[in-house]
Amino acid sequence: MVGELLHEIMRVIDLPAFDFEHDPTARRLSTFIADGIYDGFVAFDGEQAVGFATVYQSHSLYGNGAYGTIPELYVRPEHRSRGIGNQLLTTLIANARERGWSMLEVTTPPLPGFDRTLAFYERSGFAITGGRKLKIQLQPMVGG
């Protein structure tokens, strides 16, 4: 589903913003979870995985120390508007409270293509607090 998420973003923004390969990404996820630096949650409809969300601990002075960052939250298109995203977000918030984090932070994909994503987070209590997320690639992306 990570690949589905990244390909959907790239299709909507019409830019090759991500280099995704399944196997290296799956290995990276397994390592992150085993090392305790990443939590992942999967939503199922029966036995079919229909959505997922991930979170990791960040630190900042403005965040009063430790807080959570949500790098990925995705629900397959045919399962959207059924409360699955809300269930995943509720799970992330509960996880954050258990960890004693001061807040959760998320960055939406670029607008206006993802206005519905922004509205989803705002309905869930998130507020816009700053500008755009920027990045600089320091090493070539190889394998995901």
mmCIF file with all atom_site columns, C-alpha atoms in Angstrom:
data_model
loop_
_atom_site.group_PDB
_atom_site.id
_atom_site.type_symbol
_atom_site.label_atom_id
_atom_site.label_alt_id
_atom_site.label_comp_id
_atom_site.label_asym_id
_atom_site.label_entity_id
_atom_site.label_seq_id
_atom_site.pdbx_PDB_ins_code
_atom_site.Cartn_x
_atom_site.Cartn_y
_atom_site.Cartn_z
_atom_site.occupancy
_atom_site.B_iso_or_equiv
_atom_site.pdbx_formal_charge
_atom_site.auth_seq_id
_atom_site.auth_comp_id
_atom_site.auth_asym_id
_atom_site.auth_atom_id
_atom_site.pdbx_PDB_model_num
ATOM 1   C CA . MET A 1 1   ? 0.000   0.000   0.000   1.00 0.00 ? 1   MET A CA 1
ATOM 2   C CA . VAL A 1 2   ? 2.965   2.344   0.451   1.00 0.00 ? 2   VAL A CA 1
ATOM 3   C CA . GLY A 1 3   ? 3.543   2.124   -3.285  1.00 0.00 ? 3   GLY A CA 1
ATOM 4   C CA . GLU A 1 4   ? -0.142  2.860   -3.931  1.00 0.00 ? 4   GLU A CA 1
ATOM 5   C CA . LEU A 1 5   ? 0.073   5.951   -1.722  1.00 0.00 ? 5   LEU A CA 1
ATOM 6   C CA . LEU A 1 6   ? 3.223   7.284   -3.384  1.00 0.00 ? 6   LEU A CA 1
ATOM 7   C CA . HIS A 1 7   ? 1.972   6.583   -6.907  1.00 0.00 ? 7   HIS A CA 1
ATOM 8   C CA . GLU A 1 8   ? -1.334  8.334   -6.145  1.00 0.00 ? 8   GLU A CA 1
ATOM 9   C CA . ILE A 1 9   ? 0.513   11.415  -4.904  1.00 0.00 ? 9   ILE A CA 1
ATOM 10  C CA . MET A 1 10  ? 2.791   11.478  -7.964  1.00 0.00 ? 10  MET A CA 1
ATOM 11  C CA . ARG A 1 11  ? -0.159  11.023  -10.329 1.00 0.00 ? 11  ARG A CA 1
ATOM 12  C CA . VAL A 1 12  ? -2.077  13.920  -8.775  1.00 0.00 ? 12  VAL A CA 1
ATOM 13  C CA . ILE A 1 13  ? 0.885   16.330  -8.585  1.00 0.00 ? 13  ILE A CA 1
ATOM 14  C CA . ASP A 1 14  ? 2.298   15.127  -11.945 1.00 0.00 ? 14  ASP A CA 1
ATOM 15  C CA . LEU A 1 15  ? 5.854   14.935  -10.587 1.00 0.00 ? 15  LEU A CA 1
ATOM 16  C CA . PRO A 1 16  ? 8.138   11.917  -10.012 1.00 0.00 ? 16  PRO A CA 1
ATOM 17  C CA . ALA A 1 17  ? 8.631   12.885  -6.353  1.00 0.00 ? 17  ALA A CA 1
ATOM 18  C CA . PHE A 1 18  ? 9.348   9.385   -5.015  1.00 0.00 ? 18  PHE A CA 1
ATOM 19  C CA . ASP A 1 19  ? 11.488  6.417   -5.999  1.00 0.00 ? 19  ASP A CA 1
ATOM 20  C CA . PHE A 1 20  ? 9.638   3.348   -4.724  1.00 0.00 ? 20  PHE A CA 1
ATOM 21  C CA . GLU A 1 21  ? 10.654  -0.297  -4.790  1.00 0.00 ? 21  GLU A CA 1
ATOM 22  C CA . HIS A 1 22  ? 8.610   -2.795  -2.770  1.00 0.00 ? 22  HIS A CA 1
ATOM 23  C CA . ASP A 1 23  ? 11.245  -5.154  -1.342  1.00 0.00 ? 23  ASP A CA 1
ATOM 24  C CA . PRO A 1 24  ? 13.713  -2.533  -0.027  1.00 0.00 ? 24  PRO A CA 1
ATOM 25  C CA . THR A 1 25  ? 10.791  -0.572  1.440   1.00 0.00 ? 25  THR A CA 1
ATOM 26  C CA . ALA A 1 26  ? 9.424   -3.692  3.179   1.00 0.00 ? 26  ALA A CA 1
ATOM 27  C CA . ARG A 1 27  ? 12.872  -4.449  4.612   1.00 0.00 ? 27  ARG A CA 1
ATOM 28  C CA . ARG A 1 28  ? 13.225  -0.853  5.816   1.00 0.00 ? 28  ARG A CA 1
ATOM 29  C CA . LEU A 1 29  ? 9.809   -1.015  7.510   1.00 0.00 ? 29  LEU A CA 1
ATOM 30  C CA . SER A 1 30  ? 10.730  -4.285  9.246   1.00 0.00 ? 30  SER A CA 1
ATOM 31  C CA . THR A 1 31  ? 13.973  -2.751  10.509  1.00 0.00 ? 31  THR A CA 1
ATOM 32  C CA . PHE A 1 32  ? 12.244  0.415   11.726  1.00 0.00 ? 32  PHE A CA 1
ATOM 33  C CA . ILE A 1 33  ? 9.638   -1.603  13.643  1.00 0.00 ? 33  ILE A CA 1
ATOM 34  C CA . ALA A 1 34  ? 12.216  -4.045  15.067  1.00 0.00 ? 34  ALA A CA 1
ATOM 35  C CA . ASP A 1 35  ? 14.364  -1.106  16.223  1.00 0.00 ? 35  ASP A CA 1
ATOM 36  C CA . GLY A 1 36  ? 11.328  0.466   17.920  1.00 0.00 ? 36  GLY A CA 1
ATOM 37  C CA . ILE A 1 37  ? 11.545  3.720   15.955  1.00 0.00 ? 37  ILE A CA 1
ATOM 38  C CA . TYR A 1 38  ? 8.377   3.274   13.899  1.00 0.00 ? 38  TYR A CA 1
ATOM 39  C CA . ASP A 1 39  ? 4.893   2.000   14.655  1.00 0.00 ? 39  ASP A CA 1
ATOM 40  C CA . GLY A 1 40  ? 2.615   0.760   11.897  1.00 0.00 ? 40  GLY A CA 1
ATOM 41  C CA . PHE A 1 41  ? -1.089  0.021   11.987  1.00 0.00 ? 41  PHE A CA 1
ATOM 42  C CA . VAL A 1 42  ? -3.132  -1.788  9.326   1.00 0.00 ? 42  VAL A CA 1
ATOM 43  C CA . ALA A 1 43  ? -6.900  -1.637  8.802   1.00 0.00 ? 43  ALA A CA 1
ATOM 44  C CA . PHE A 1 44  ? -8.635  -4.742  7.471   1.00 0.00 ? 44  PHE A CA 1
ATOM 45  C CA . ASP A 1 45  ? -11.965 -5.440  5.819   1.00 0.00 ? 45  ASP A CA 1
ATOM 46  C CA . GLY A 1 46  ? -12.283 -9.128  6.594   1.00 0.00 ? 46  GLY A CA 1
ATOM 47  C CA . GLU A 1 47  ? -8.906  -10.524 5.597   1.00 0.00 ? 47  GLU A CA 1
ATOM 48  C CA . GLN A 1 48  ? -8.087  -7.773  3.082   1.00 0.00 ? 48  GLN A CA 1
ATOM 49  C CA . ALA A 1 49  ? -5.782  -4.926  4.134   1.00 0.00 ? 49  ALA A CA 1
ATOM 50  C CA . VAL A 1 50  ? -7.542  -1.705  3.127   1.00 0.00 ? 50  VAL A CA 1
ATOM 51  C CA . GLY A 1 51  ? -5.499  1.012   4.860   1.00 0.00 ? 51  GLY A CA 1
ATOM 52  C CA . PHE A 1 52  ? -2.465  1.710   6.981   1.00 0.00 ? 52  PHE A CA 1
ATOM 53  C CA . ALA A 1 53  ? -0.844  4.411   9.062   1.00 0.00 ? 53  ALA A CA 1
ATOM 54  C CA . THR A 1 54  ? 2.625   4.922   10.504  1.00 0.00 ? 54  THR A CA 1
ATOM 55  C CA . VAL A 1 55  ? 4.045   7.139   13.221  1.00 0.00 ? 55  VAL A CA 1
ATOM 56  C CA . TYR A 1 56  ? 7.457   7.843   14.717  1.00 0.00 ? 56  TYR A CA 1
ATOM 57  C CA . GLN A 1 57  ? 8.829   9.934   17.554  1.00 0.00 ? 57  GLN A CA 1
ATOM 58  C CA . SER A 1 58  ? 10.255  13.353  16.776  1.00 0.00 ? 58  SER A CA 1
ATOM 59  C CA . HIS A 1 59  ? 11.793  15.981  19.041  1.00 0.00 ? 59  HIS A CA 1
ATOM 60  C CA . SER A 1 60  ? 11.771  19.762  18.920  1.00 0.00 ? 60  SER A CA 1
ATOM 61  C CA . LEU A 1 61  ? 11.891  22.811  21.105  1.00 0.00 ? 61  LEU A CA 1
ATOM 62  C CA . TYR A 1 62  ? 8.608   24.108  19.634  1.00 0.00 ? 62  TYR A CA 1
ATOM 63  C CA . GLY A 1 63  ? 6.977   20.736  20.345  1.00 0.00 ? 63  GLY A CA 1
ATOM 64  C CA . ASN A 1 64  ? 8.008   20.800  24.008  1.00 0.00 ? 64  ASN A CA 1
ATOM 65  C CA . GLY A 1 65  ? 10.213  17.744  23.561  1.00 0.00 ? 65  GLY A CA 1
ATOM 66  C CA . ALA A 1 66  ? 8.940   14.454  22.181  1.00 0.00 ? 66  ALA A CA 1
ATOM 67  C CA . TYR A 1 67  ? 5.975   14.346  19.827  1.00 0.00 ? 67  TYR A CA 1
ATOM 68  C CA . GLY A 1 68  ? 4.722   12.116  17.049  1.00 0.00 ? 68  GLY A CA 1
ATOM 69  C CA . THR A 1 69  ? 5.031   12.539  13.300  1.00 0.00 ? 69  THR A CA 1
ATOM 70  C CA . ILE A 1 70  ? 2.666   10.750  10.930  1.00 0.00 ? 70  ILE A CA 1
ATOM 71  C CA . PRO A 1 71  ? 4.586   10.097  7.705   1.00 0.00 ? 71  PRO A CA 1
ATOM 72  C CA . GLU A 1 72  ? 1.958   7.896   6.060   1.00 0.00 ? 72  GLU A CA 1
ATOM 73  C CA . LEU A 1 73  ? -1.782  7.401   6.348   1.00 0.00 ? 73  LEU A CA 1
ATOM 74  C CA . TYR A 1 74  ? -3.533  5.756   3.417   1.00 0.00 ? 74  TYR A CA 1
ATOM 75  C CA . VAL A 1 75  ? -6.863  4.129   2.679   1.00 0.00 ? 75  VAL A CA 1
ATOM 76  C CA . ARG A 1 76  ? -7.408  2.414   -0.640  1.00 0.00 ? 76  ARG A CA 1
ATOM 77  C CA . PRO A 1 77  ? -9.740  4.549   -2.807  1.00 0.00 ? 77  PRO A CA 1
ATOM 78  C CA . GLU A 1 78  ? -12.577 2.015   -2.953  1.00 0.00 ? 78  GLU A CA 1
ATOM 79  C CA . HIS A 1 79  ? -12.693 1.947   0.875   1.00 0.00 ? 79  HIS A CA 1
ATOM 80  C CA . ARG A 1 80  ? -12.632 5.698   1.519   1.00 0.00 ? 80  ARG A CA 1
ATOM 81  C CA . SER A 1 81  ? -15.481 7.584   3.212   1.00 0.00 ? 81  SER A CA 1
ATOM 82  C CA . ARG A 1 82  ? -16.277 4.514   5.337   1.00 0.00 ? 82  ARG A CA 1
ATOM 83  C CA . GLY A 1 83  ? -14.586 5.665   8.569   1.00 0.00 ? 83  GLY A CA 1
ATOM 84  C CA . ILE A 1 84  ? -11.394 3.662   8.070   1.00 0.00 ? 84  ILE A CA 1
ATOM 85  C CA . GLY A 1 85  ? -9.157  6.740   8.030   1.00 0.00 ? 85  GLY A CA 1
ATOM 86  C CA . ASN A 1 86  ? -10.849 7.949   11.221  1.00 0.00 ? 86  ASN A CA 1
ATOM 87  C CA . GLN A 1 87  ? -10.223 4.586   12.876  1.00 0.00 ? 87  GLN A CA 1
ATOM 88  C CA . LEU A 1 88  ? -6.554  4.688   11.892  1.00 0.00 ? 88  LEU A CA 1
ATOM 89  C CA . LEU A 1 89  ? -6.207  8.256   13.143  1.00 0.00 ? 89  LEU A CA 1
ATOM 90  C CA . THR A 1 90  ? -7.939  7.363   16.425  1.00 0.00 ? 90  THR A CA 1
ATOM 91  C CA . THR A 1 91  ? -5.416  4.538   16.844  1.00 0.00 ? 91  THR A CA 1
ATOM 92  C CA . LEU A 1 92  ? -2.507  6.904   16.151  1.00 0.00 ? 92  LEU A CA 1
ATOM 93  C CA . ILE A 1 93  ? -3.808  9.419   18.686  1.00 0.00 ? 93  ILE A CA 1
ATOM 94  C CA . ALA A 1 94  ? -4.234  6.702   21.346  1.00 0.00 ? 94  ALA A CA 1
ATOM 95  C CA . ASN A 1 95  ? -0.699  5.475   20.633  1.00 0.00 ? 95  ASN A CA 1
ATOM 96  C CA . ALA A 1 96  ? 0.631   9.025   20.961  1.00 0.00 ? 96  ALA A CA 1
ATOM 97  C CA . ARG A 1 97  ? -1.126  9.530   24.297  1.00 0.00 ? 97  ARG A CA 1
ATOM 98  C CA . GLU A 1 98  ? 0.256   6.213   25.602  1.00 0.00 ? 98  GLU A CA 1
ATOM 99  C CA . ARG A 1 99  ? 3.744   7.415   24.704  1.00 0.00 ? 99  ARG A CA 1
ATOM 100 C CA . GLY A 1 100 ? 3.180   10.739  26.481  1.00 0.00 ? 100 GLY A CA 1
ATOM 101 C CA . TRP A 1 101 ? 3.825   12.803  23.374  1.00 0.00 ? 101 TRP A CA 1
ATOM 102 C CA . SER A 1 102 ? 2.855   16.464  23.458  1.00 0.00 ? 102 SER A CA 1
ATOM 103 C CA . MET A 1 103 ? 1.297   16.467  19.971  1.00 0.00 ? 103 MET A CA 1
ATOM 104 C CA . LEU A 1 104 ? 0.998   14.761  16.606  1.00 0.00 ? 104 LEU A CA 1
ATOM 105 C CA . GLU A 1 105 ? 2.145   16.418  13.397  1.00 0.00 ? 105 GLU A CA 1
ATOM 106 C CA . VAL A 1 106 ? 1.291   15.513  9.806   1.00 0.00 ? 106 VAL A CA 1
ATOM 107 C CA . THR A 1 107 ? 2.098   16.998  6.414   1.00 0.00 ? 107 THR A CA 1
ATOM 108 C CA . THR A 1 108 ? -0.463  16.651  3.646   1.00 0.00 ? 108 THR A CA 1
ATOM 109 C CA . PRO A 1 109 ? 0.510   16.165  0.028   1.00 0.00 ? 109 PRO A CA 1
ATOM 110 C CA . PRO A 1 110 ? 0.459   19.350  -2.088  1.00 0.00 ? 110 PRO A CA 1
ATOM 111 C CA . LEU A 1 111 ? -2.751  21.315  -2.448  1.00 0.00 ? 111 LEU A CA 1
ATOM 112 C CA . PRO A 1 112 ? -5.094  21.832  -4.236  1.00 0.00 ? 112 PRO A CA 1
ATOM 113 C CA . GLY A 1 113 ? -4.870  18.212  -5.394  1.00 0.00 ? 113 GLY A CA 1
ATOM 114 C CA . PHE A 1 114 ? -5.264  16.978  -1.837  1.00 0.00 ? 114 PHE A CA 1
ATOM 115 C CA . ASP A 1 115 ? -7.863  19.399  -0.442  1.00 0.00 ? 115 ASP A CA 1
ATOM 116 C CA . ARG A 1 116 ? -9.942  16.439  0.782   1.00 0.00 ? 116 ARG A CA 1
ATOM 117 C CA . THR A 1 117 ? -6.939  15.142  2.742   1.00 0.00 ? 117 THR A CA 1
ATOM 118 C CA . LEU A 1 118 ? -6.494  18.521  4.427   1.00 0.00 ? 118 LEU A CA 1
ATOM 119 C CA . ALA A 1 119 ? -10.226 18.662  5.247   1.00 0.00 ? 119 ALA A CA 1
ATOM 120 C CA . PHE A 1 120 ? -10.038 15.137  6.741   1.00 0.00 ? 120 PHE A CA 1
ATOM 121 C CA . TYR A 1 121 ? -7.278  16.170  9.153   1.00 0.00 ? 121 TYR A CA 1
ATOM 122 C CA . GLU A 1 122 ? -8.988  19.461  10.033  1.00 0.00 ? 122 GLU A CA 1
ATOM 123 C CA . ARG A 1 123 ? -12.246 17.603  10.851  1.00 0.00 ? 123 ARG A CA 1
ATOM 124 C CA . SER A 1 124 ? -10.147 15.418  13.169  1.00 0.00 ? 124 SER A CA 1
ATOM 125 C CA . GLY A 1 125 ? -8.834  18.424  15.117  1.00 0.00 ? 125 GLY A CA 1
ATOM 126 C CA . PHE A 1 126 ? -5.562  19.123  13.292  1.00 0.00 ? 126 PHE A CA 1
ATOM 127 C CA . ALA A 1 127 ? -4.799  22.768  12.537  1.00 0.00 ? 127 ALA A CA 1
ATOM 128 C CA . ILE A 1 128 ? -2.537  24.372  9.974   1.00 0.00 ? 128 ILE A CA 1
ATOM 129 C CA . THR A 1 129 ? 0.456   25.702  11.885  1.00 0.00 ? 129 THR A CA 1
ATOM 130 C CA . GLY A 1 130 ? 3.045   26.598  9.314   1.00 0.00 ? 130 GLY A CA 1
ATOM 131 C CA . GLY A 1 131 ? 4.279   26.666  5.791   1.00 0.00 ? 131 GLY A CA 1
ATOM 132 C CA . ARG A 1 132 ? 5.092   24.007  3.264   1.00 0.00 ? 132 ARG A CA 1
ATOM 133 C CA . LYS A 1 133 ? 7.291   21.006  3.910   1.00 0.00 ? 133 LYS A CA 1
ATOM 134 C CA . LEU A 1 134 ? 10.551  21.261  1.977   1.00 0.00 ? 134 LEU A CA 1
ATOM 135 C CA . LYS A 1 135 ? 13.348  18.741  1.489   1.00 0.00 ? 135 LYS A CA 1
ATOM 136 C CA . ILE A 1 136 ? 16.791  18.445  -0.031  1.00 0.00 ? 136 ILE A CA 1
ATOM 137 C CA . GLN A 1 137 ? 17.977  15.085  -1.305  1.00 0.00 ? 137 GLN A CA 1
ATOM 138 C CA . LEU A 1 138 ? 21.424  14.414  0.220   1.00 0.00 ? 138 LEU A CA 1
ATOM 139 C CA . GLN A 1 139 ? 22.030  11.019  -1.337  1.00 0.00 ? 139 GLN A CA 1
ATOM 140 C CA . PRO A 1 140 ? 20.596  9.404   -4.427  1.00 0.00 ? 140 PRO A CA 1
ATOM 141 C CA . MET A 1 141 ? 17.499  7.385   -3.613  1.00 0.00 ? 141 MET A CA 1
ATOM 142 C CA . VAL A 1 142 ? 18.233  3.769   -4.350  1.00 0.00 ? 142 VAL A CA 1
ATOM 143 C CA . GLY A 1 143 ? 15.727  1.009   -3.810  1.00 0.00 ? 143 GLY A CA 1
ATOM 144 C CA . GLY A 1 144 ? 12.776  2.750   -2.291  1.00 0.00 ? 144 GLY A CA 1
#
